[in-house]
Short mmCIF file of N, CA, C and O in Angstrom, two decimals:
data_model
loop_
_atom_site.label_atom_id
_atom_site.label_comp_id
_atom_site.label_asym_id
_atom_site.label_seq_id
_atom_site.Cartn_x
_atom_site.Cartn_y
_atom_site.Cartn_z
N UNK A 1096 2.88 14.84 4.98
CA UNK A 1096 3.01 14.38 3.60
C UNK A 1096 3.21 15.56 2.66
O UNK A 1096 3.93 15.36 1.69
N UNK A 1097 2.84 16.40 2.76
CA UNK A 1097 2.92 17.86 1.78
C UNK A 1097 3.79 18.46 1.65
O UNK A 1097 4.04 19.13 0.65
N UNK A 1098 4.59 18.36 2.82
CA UNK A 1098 6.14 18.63 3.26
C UNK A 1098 7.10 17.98 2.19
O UNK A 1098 7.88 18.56 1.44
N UNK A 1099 6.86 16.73 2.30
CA UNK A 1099 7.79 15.72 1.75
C UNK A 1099 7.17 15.86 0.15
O UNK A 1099 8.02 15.60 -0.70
N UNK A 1100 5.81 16.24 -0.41
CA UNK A 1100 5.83 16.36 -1.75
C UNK A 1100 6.35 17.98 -2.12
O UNK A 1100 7.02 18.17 -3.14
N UNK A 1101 6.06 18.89 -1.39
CA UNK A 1101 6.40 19.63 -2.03
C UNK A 1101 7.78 20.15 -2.78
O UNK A 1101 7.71 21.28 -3.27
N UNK A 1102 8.96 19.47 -2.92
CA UNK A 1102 9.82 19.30 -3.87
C UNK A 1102 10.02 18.30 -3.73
O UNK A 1102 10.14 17.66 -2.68
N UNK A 1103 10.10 17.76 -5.47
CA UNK A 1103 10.35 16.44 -6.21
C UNK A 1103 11.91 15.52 -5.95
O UNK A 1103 12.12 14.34 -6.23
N UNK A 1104 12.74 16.40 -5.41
CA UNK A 1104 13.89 15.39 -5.17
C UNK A 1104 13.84 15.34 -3.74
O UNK A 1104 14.84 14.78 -3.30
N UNK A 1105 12.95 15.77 -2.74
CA UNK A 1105 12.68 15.70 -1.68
C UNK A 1105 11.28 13.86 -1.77
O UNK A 1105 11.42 12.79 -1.16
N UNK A 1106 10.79 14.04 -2.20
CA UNK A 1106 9.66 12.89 -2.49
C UNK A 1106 10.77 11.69 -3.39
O UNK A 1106 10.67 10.47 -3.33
N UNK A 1107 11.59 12.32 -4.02
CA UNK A 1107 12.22 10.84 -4.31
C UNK A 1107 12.93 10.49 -3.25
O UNK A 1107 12.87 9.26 -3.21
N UNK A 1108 13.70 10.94 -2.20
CA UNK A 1108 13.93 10.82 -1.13
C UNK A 1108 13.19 9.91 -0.27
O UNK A 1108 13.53 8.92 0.38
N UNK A 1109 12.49 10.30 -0.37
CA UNK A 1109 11.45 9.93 0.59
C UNK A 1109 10.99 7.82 0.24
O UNK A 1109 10.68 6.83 0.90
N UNK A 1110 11.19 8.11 -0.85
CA UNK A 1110 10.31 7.22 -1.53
C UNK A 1110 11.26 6.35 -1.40
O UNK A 1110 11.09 5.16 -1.16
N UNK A 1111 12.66 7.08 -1.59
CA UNK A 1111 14.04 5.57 -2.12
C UNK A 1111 14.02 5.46 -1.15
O UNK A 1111 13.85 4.25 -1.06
N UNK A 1112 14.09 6.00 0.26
CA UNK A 1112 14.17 5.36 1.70
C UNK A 1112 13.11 4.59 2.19
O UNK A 1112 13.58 3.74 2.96
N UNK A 1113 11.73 4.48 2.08
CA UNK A 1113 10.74 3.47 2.13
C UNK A 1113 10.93 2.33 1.07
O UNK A 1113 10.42 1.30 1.51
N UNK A 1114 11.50 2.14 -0.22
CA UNK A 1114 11.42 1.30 -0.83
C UNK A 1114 12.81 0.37 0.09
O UNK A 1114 12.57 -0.75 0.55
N UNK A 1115 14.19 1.02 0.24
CA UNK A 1115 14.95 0.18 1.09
C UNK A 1115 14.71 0.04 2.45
O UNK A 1115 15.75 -0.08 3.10
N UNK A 1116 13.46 0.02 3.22
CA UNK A 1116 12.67 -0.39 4.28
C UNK A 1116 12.12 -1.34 4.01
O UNK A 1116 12.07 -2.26 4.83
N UNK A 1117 11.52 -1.46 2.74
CA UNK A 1117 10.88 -2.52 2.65
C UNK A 1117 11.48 -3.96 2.58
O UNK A 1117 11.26 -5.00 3.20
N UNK A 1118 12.56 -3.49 1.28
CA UNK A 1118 13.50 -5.02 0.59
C UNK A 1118 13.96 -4.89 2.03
O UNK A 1118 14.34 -6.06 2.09
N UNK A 1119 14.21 -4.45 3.12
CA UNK A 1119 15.00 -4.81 4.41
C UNK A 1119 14.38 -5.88 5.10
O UNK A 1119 14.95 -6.82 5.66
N UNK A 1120 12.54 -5.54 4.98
CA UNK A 1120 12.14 -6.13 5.58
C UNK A 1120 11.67 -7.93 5.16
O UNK A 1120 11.20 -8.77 5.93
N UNK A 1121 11.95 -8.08 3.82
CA UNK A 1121 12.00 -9.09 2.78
C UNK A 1121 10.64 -8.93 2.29
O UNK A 1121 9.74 -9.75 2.48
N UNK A 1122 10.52 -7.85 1.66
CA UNK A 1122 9.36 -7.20 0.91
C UNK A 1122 9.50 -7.76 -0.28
O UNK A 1122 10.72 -7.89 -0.37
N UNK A 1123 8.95 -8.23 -1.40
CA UNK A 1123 9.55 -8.57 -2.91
C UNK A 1123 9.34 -7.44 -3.77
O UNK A 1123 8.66 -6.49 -3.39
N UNK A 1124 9.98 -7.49 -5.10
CA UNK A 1124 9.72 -6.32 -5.65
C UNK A 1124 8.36 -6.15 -6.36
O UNK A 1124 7.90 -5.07 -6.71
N UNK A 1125 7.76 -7.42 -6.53
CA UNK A 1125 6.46 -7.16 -6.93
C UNK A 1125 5.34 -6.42 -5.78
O UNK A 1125 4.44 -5.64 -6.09
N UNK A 1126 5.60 -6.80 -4.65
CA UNK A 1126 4.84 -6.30 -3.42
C UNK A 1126 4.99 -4.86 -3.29
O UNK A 1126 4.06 -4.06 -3.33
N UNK A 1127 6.48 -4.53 -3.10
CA UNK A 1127 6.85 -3.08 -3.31
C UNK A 1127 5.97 -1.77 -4.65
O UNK A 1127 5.68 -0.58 -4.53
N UNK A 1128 5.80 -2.78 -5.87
CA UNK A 1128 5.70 -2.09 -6.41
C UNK A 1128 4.25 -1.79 -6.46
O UNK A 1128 3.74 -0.72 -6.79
N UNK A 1129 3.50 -3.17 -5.98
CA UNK A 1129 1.71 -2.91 -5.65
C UNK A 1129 1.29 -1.79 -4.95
O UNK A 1129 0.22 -1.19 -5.04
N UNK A 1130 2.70 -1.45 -3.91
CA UNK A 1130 2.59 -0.70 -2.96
C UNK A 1130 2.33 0.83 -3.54
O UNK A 1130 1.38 1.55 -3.23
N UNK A 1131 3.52 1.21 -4.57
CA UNK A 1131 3.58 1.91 -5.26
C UNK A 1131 2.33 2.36 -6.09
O UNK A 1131 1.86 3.49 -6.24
N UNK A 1132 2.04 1.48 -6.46
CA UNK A 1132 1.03 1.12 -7.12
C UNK A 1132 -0.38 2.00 -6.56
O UNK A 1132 -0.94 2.80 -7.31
N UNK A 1133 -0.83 1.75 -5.24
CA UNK A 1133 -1.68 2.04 -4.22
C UNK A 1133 -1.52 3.80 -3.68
O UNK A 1133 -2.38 4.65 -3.44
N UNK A 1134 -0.21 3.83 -3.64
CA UNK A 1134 0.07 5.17 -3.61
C UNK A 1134 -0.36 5.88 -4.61
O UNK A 1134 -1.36 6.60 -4.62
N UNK A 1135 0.38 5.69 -5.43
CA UNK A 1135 -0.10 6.69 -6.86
C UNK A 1135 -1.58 6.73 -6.69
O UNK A 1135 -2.03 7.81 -6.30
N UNK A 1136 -2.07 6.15 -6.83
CA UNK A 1136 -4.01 6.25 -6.70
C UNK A 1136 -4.37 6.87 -5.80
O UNK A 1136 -5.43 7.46 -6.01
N UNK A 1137 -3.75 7.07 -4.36
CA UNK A 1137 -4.22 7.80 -3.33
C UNK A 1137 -4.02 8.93 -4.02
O UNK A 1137 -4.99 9.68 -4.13
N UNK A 1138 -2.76 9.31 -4.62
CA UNK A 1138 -1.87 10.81 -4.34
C UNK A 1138 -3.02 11.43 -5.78
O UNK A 1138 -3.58 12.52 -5.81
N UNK A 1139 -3.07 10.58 -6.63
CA UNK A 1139 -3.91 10.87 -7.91
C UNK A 1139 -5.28 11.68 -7.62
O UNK A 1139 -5.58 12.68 -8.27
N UNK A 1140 -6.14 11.10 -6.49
CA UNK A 1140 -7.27 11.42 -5.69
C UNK A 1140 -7.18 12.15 -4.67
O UNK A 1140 -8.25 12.76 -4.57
N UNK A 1141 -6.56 12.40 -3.93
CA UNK A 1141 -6.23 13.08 -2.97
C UNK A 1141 -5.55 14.49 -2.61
O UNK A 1141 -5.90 15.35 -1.81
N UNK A 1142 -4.38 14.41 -3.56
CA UNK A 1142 -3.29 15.24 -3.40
C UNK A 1142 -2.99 15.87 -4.68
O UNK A 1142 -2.78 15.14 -5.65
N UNK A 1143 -2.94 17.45 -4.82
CA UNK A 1143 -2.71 18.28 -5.77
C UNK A 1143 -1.42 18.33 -5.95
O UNK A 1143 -0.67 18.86 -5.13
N UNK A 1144 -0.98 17.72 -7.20
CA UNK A 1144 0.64 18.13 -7.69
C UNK A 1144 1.28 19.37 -7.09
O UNK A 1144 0.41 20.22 -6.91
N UNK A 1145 2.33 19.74 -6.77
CA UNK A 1145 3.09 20.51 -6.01
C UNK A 1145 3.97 21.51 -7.01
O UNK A 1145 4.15 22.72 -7.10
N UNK A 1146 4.34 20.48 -7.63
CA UNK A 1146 5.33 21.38 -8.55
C UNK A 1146 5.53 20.50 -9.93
O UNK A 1146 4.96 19.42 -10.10
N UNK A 1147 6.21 20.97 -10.69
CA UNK A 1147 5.53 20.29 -12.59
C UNK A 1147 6.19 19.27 -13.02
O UNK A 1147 6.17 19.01 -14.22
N UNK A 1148 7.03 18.36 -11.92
CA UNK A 1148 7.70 17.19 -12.36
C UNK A 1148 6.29 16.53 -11.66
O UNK A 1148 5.79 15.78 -12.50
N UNK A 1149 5.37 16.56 -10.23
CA UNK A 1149 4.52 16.11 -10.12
C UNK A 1149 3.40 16.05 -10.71
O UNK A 1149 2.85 14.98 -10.95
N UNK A 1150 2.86 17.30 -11.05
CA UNK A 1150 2.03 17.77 -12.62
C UNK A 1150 2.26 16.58 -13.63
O UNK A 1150 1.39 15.80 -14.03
N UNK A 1151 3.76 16.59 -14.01
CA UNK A 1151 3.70 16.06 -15.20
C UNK A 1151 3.30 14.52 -15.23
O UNK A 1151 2.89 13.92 -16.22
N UNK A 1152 3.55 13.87 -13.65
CA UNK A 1152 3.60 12.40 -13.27
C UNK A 1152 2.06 12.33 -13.02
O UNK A 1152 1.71 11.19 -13.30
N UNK A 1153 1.17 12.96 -12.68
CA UNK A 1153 -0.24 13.01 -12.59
C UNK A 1153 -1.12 13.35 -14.36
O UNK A 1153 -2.30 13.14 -14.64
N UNK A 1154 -0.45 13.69 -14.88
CA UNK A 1154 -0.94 13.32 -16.44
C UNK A 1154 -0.92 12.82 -17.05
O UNK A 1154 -1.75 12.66 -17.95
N UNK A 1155 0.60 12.02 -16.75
CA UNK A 1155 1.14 10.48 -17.25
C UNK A 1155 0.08 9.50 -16.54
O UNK A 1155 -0.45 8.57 -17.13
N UNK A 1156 -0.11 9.76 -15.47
CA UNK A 1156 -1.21 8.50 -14.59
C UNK A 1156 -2.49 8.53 -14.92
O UNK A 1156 -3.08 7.45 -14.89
N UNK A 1157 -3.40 10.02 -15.40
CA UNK A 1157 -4.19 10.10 -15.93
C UNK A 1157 -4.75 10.13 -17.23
O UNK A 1157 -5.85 10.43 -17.70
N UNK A 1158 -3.18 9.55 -17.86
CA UNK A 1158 -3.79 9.22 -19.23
C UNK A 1158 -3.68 7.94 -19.21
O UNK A 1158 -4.40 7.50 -20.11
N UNK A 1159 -3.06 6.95 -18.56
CA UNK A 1159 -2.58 5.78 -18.35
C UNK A 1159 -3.65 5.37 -18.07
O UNK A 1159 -4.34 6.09 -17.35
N UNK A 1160 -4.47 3.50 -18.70
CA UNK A 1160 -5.37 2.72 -17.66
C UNK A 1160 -4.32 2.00 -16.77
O UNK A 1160 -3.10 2.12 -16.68
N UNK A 1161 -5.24 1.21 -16.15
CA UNK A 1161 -4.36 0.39 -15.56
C UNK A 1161 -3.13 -0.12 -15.33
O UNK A 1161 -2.37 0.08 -14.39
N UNK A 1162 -3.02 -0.80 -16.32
CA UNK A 1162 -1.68 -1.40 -17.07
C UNK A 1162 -0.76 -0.54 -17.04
O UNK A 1162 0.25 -0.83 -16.39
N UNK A 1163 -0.80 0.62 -17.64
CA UNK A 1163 0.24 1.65 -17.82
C UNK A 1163 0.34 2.31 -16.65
O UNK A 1163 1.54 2.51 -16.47
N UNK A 1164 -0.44 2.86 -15.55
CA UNK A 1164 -0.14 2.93 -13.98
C UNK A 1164 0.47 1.76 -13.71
O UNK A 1164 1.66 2.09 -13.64
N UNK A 1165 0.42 0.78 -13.55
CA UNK A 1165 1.51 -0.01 -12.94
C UNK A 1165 2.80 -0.02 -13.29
O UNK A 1165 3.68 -0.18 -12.45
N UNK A 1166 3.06 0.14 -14.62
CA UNK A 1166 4.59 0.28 -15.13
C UNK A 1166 4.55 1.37 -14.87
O UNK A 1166 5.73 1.57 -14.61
N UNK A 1167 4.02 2.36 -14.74
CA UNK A 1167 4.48 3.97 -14.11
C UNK A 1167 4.88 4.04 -12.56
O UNK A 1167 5.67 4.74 -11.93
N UNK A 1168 4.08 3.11 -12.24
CA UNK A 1168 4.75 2.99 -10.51
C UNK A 1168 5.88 2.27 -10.55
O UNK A 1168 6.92 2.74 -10.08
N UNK A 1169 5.82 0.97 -11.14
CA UNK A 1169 7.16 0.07 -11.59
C UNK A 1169 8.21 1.25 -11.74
O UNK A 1169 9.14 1.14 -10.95
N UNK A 1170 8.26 2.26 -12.51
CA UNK A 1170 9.51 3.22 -13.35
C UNK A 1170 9.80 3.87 -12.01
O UNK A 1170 10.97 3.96 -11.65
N UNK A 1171 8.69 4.41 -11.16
CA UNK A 1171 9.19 5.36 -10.30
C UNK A 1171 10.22 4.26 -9.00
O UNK A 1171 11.18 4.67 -8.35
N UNK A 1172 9.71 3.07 -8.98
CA UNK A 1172 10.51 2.61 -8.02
C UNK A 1172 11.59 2.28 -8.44
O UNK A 1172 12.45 1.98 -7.61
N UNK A 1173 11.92 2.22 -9.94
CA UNK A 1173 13.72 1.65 -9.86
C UNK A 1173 14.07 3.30 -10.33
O UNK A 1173 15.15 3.13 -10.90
N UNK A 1174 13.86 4.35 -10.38
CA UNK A 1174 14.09 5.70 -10.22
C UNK A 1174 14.42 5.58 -9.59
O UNK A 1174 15.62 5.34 -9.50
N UNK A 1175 13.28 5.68 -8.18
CA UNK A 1175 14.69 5.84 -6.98
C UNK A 1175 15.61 5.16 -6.21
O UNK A 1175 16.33 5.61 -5.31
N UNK A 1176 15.50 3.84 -6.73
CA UNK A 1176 16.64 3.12 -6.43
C UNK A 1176 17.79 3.14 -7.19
O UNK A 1176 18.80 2.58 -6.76
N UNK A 1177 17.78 3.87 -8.58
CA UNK A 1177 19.35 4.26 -8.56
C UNK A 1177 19.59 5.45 -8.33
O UNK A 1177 20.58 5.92 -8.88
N UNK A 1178 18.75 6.37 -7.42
CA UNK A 1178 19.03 7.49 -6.94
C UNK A 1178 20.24 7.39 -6.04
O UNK A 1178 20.67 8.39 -5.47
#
């Protein structure tokens, strides 16, 4: 996993290819984005920003309650789907 965060167009990578795994698998986009959703909270707790587009997405999440983490995960998944 550290691999794949440590550069940011490497993790969107990453991310737009699991999100079209999912809709493959007839994932919905609300499910997808819970998913998203779940991530961010791990990576928030877990995992030290890498570099300052991640920085900056971990300050956005930590100023965010709830509500606003979910549309922050919402944003990152149609990010990388028009990647």
């Amino acid at each position: 996993m550290s691999t794949v965060l440590s550069n940011f167009a490497t993790w969107k990578h990453f991310l737009a290819d699991r999100v079209s795994q999912a809709k493959k698998i007839g994932m919905t986009e609300e499910t997808i984005v819970s998913l998203a959703y779940e991530i961010g909270t791990f990576l928030e707790e877990k995992v030290d920003p890498k570099n300052e587009e991640e920085r900056v997405l971990k300050e956005l999440w930590d100023a965010g309650d709830e509500s606003e983490r979910k549309t922050l995960a919402c944003l990152m998944v149609k990010l990388v789907q028009k990647s």
